[in-house]
Coordinates of C-alpha atoms in Angstrom, one line a residue:
Chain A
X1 CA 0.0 0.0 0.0
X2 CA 2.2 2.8 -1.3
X3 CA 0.1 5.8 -0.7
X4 CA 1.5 9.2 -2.4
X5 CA 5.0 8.6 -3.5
X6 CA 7.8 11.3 -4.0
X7 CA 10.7 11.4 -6.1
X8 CA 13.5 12.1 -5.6
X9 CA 14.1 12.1 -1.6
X10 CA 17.1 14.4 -1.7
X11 CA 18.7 16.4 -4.6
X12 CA 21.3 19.1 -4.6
X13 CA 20.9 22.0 -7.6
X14 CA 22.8 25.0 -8.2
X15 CA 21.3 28.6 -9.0
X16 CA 19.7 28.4 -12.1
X17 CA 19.5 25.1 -13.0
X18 CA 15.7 23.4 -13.6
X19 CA 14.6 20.5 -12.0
X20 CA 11.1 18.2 -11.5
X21 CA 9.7 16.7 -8.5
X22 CA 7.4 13.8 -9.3
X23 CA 4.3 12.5 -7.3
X24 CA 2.1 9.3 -7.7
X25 CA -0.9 8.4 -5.7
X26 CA -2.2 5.2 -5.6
X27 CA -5.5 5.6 -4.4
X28 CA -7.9 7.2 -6.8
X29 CA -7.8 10.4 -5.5
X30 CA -9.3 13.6 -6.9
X31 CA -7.4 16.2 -5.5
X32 CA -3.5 16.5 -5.0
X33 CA -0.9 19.1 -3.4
X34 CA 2.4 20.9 -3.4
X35 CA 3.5 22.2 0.0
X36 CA 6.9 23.3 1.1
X37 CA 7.9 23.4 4.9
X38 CA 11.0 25.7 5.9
X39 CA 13.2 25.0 9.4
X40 CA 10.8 25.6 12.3
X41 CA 8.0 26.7 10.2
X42 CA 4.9 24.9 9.1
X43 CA 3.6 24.0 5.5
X44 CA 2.8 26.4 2.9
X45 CA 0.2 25.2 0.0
X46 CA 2.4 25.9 -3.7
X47 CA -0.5 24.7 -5.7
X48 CA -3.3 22.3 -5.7
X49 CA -5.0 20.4 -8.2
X50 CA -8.8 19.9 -8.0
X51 CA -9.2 17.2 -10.4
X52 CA -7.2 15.9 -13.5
X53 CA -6.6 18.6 -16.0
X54 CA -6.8 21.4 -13.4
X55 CA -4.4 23.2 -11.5
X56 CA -3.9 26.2 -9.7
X57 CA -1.9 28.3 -7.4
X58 CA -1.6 28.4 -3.5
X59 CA 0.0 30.7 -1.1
X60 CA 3.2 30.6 -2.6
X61 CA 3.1 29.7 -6.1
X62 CA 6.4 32.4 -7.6
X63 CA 8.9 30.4 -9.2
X64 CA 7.1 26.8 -9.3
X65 CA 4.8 25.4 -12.3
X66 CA 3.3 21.6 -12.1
X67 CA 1.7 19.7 -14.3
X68 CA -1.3 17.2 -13.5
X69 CA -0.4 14.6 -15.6
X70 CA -3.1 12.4 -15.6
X71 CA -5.5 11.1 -12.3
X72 CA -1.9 9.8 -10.7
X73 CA 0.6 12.0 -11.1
X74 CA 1.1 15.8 -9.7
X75 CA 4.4 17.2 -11.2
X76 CA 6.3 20.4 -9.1
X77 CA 8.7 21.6 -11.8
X78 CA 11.5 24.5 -11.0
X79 CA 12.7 26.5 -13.9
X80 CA 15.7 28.3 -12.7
X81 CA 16.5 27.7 -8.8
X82 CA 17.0 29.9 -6.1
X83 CA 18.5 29.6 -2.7
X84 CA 15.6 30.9 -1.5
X85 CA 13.5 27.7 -2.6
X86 CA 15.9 25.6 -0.4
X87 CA 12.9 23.3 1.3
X88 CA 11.4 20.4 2.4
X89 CA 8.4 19.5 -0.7
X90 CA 5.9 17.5 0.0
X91 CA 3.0 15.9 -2.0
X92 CA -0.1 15.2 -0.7
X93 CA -3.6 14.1 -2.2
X94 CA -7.2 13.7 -0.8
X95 CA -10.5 11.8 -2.0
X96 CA -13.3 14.6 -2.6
X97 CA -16.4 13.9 -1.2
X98 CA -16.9 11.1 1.9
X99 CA -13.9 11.5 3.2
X100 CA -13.8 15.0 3.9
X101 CA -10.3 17.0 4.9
X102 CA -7.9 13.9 5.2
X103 CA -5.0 14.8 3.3
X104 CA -2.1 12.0 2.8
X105 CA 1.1 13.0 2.4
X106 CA 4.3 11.3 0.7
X107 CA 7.8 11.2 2.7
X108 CA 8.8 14.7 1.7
X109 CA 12.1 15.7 -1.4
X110 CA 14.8 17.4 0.8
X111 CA 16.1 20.0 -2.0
X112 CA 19.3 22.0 -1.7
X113 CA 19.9 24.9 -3.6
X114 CA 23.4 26.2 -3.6
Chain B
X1 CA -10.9 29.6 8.9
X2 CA -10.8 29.3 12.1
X3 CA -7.2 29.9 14.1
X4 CA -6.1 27.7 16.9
X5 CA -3.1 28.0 20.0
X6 CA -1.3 25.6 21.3
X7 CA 1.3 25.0 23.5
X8 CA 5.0 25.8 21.7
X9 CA 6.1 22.0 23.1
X10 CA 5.2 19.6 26.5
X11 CA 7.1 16.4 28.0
X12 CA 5.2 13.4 28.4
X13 CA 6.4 10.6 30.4
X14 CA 6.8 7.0 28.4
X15 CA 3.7 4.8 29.1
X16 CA 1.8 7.4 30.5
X17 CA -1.4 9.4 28.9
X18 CA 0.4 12.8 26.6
X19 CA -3.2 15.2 26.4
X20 CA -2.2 18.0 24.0
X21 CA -4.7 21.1 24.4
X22 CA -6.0 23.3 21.1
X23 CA -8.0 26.6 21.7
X24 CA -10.3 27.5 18.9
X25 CA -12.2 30.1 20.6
X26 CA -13.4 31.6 17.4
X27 CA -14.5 28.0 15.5
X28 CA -17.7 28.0 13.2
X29 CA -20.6 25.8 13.7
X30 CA -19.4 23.7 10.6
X31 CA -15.7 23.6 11.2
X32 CA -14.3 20.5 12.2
X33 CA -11.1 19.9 14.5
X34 CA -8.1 18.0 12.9
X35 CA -5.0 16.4 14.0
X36 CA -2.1 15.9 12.6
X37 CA 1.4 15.1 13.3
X38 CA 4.6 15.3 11.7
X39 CA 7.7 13.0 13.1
X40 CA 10.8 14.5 12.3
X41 CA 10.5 15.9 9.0
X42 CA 8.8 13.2 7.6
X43 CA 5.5 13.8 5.5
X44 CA 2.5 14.9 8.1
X45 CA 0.0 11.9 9.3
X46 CA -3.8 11.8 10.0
X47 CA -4.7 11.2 13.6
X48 CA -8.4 11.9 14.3
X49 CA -10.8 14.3 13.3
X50 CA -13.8 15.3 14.9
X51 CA -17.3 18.2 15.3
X52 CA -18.8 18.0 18.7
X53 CA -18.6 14.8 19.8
X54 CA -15.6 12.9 21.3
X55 CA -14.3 10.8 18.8
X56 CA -11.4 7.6 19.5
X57 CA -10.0 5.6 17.2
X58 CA -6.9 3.0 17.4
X59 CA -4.1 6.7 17.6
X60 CA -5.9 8.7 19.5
X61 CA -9.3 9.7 21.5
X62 CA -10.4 13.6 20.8
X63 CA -12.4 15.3 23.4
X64 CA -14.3 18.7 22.3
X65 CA -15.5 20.9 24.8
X66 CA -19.3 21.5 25.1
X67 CA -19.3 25.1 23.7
X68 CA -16.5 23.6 21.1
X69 CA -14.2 26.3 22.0
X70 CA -10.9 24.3 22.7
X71 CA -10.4 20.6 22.6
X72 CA -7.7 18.0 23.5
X73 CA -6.0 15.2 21.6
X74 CA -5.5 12.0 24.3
X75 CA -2.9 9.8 23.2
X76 CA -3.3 7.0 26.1
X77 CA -0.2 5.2 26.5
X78 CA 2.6 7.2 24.8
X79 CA 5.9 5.8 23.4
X80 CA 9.1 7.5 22.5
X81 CA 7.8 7.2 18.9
X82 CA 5.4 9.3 19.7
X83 CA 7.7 12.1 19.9
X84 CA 6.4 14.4 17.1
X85 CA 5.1 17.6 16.6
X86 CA 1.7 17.8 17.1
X87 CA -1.0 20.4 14.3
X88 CA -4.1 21.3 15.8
X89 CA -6.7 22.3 13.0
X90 CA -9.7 23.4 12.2
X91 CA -11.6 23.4 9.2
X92 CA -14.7 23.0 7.2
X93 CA -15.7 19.7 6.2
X94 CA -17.3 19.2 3.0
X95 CA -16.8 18.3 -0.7
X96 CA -14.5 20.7 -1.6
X97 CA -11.8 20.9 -3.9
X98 CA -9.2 22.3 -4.4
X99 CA -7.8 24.6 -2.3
X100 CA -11.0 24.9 -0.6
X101 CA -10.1 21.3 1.0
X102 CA -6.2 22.7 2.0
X103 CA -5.3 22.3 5.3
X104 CA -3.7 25.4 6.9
X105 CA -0.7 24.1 9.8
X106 CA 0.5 26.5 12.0
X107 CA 3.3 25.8 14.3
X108 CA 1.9 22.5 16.5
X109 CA 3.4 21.3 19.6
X110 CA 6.3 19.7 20.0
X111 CA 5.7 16.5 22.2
X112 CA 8.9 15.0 23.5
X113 CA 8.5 11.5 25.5
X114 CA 11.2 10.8 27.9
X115 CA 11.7 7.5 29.3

């Protein structure tokens, strides 16, 4: 029972370079999430994706794009890194409907920018 | 939505009962109370969720207060893995999408259990 699954778990990037985060869920789930979570802080909503085809922005959306690739798969793509986006990301997803507010999240992408 | 306080972090003895108090003084008739917790750095996880009524499942047992202005997350027998910090929030429950469904996690409570 894998859940919401993040990749990669740790990557190192240097100013300007472009890299994706990738997220599967594996449990049908309409709605998925980018959040990033700074030392000592709590998480901050990137963007969300209502359904399949849909996206939109969060609380702090400058600098990120995704992609929802299909029902599965929530892509959190950086075009040209900054120190300041230096994080913890994680992925999370949620069934609309019966199950209300409980959000799943993955195991989180430690990414250094340097 | 609603805001919530809690305690910055507590001490909890191993084996004994860790209760973790939430004020949401200012919660709507249709917001729910949520807990989550996040063990070091690793992705947040569900506890319990609950409106007026105390709830208990196999984590955790939440007790609101009658006029639903605080609450407190029981965890009965805690363990050093329990050691976490703690989110206390509140929310609407519904069918929402979107960013309407987004959890919004303050700071928490950092429980440490000692031996």
């Amino acid at each position: 029972n894998a859940g919401v699954t993040q990749t990669p778990k740790f990557q190192v990037l240097k100013t300007g370079q472009s890299m994706t985060l990738q997220c599967a869920q594996d449990m049908n789930h309409n709605s998925m999430y980018w959040y990033r979570q700074d030392p000592g802080m709590g998480l901050r909503l990137i963007y969300y994706s209502a359904s399949e085809g849909t996206t939109d922005k969060g609380e702090v959306p400058n600098g990120y794009n995704v992609s929802r690739l299909n029902k599965r798969e929530f892509s959190l793509r950086l075009e040209s890194a900054a120190p300041s986006q230096t994080s913890v990301y994680f992925c999370a997803s949620r069934l609309s409907g019966g199950s209300g507010n409980t959000i799943y999240f993955g195991e989180g992408s430690w990414l250094t920018v340097v | 939505d609603a805001k919530t306080t809690q305690p910055t972090s507590m001490d909890c003895a191993e084996g004994r009962a860790a209760n973790l108090p939430c004020n949401h003084s200012t919660i709507s008739g249709n917001e729910y109370v949520y807990w989550y917790r996040q063990i070091h750095s690793q992705g947040p996880q569900y506890i319990i969720h609950g409106l007026k009524n105390n709830e208990t499942n196999e984590m955790a047992s939440l007790i609101i207060t009658e006029d639903r202005k605080s609450s407190t997350l029981i965890l009965p027998h805690a363990t050093l893995r329990d050691t976490a910090v703690y989110y206390c929030i509140v929310r609407v429950f519904g069918n929402y999408g979107g960013s309407q469904g987004n959890l919004i996690f303050g700071k928490g409570t950092k429980l440490s259990v000692k031996p």
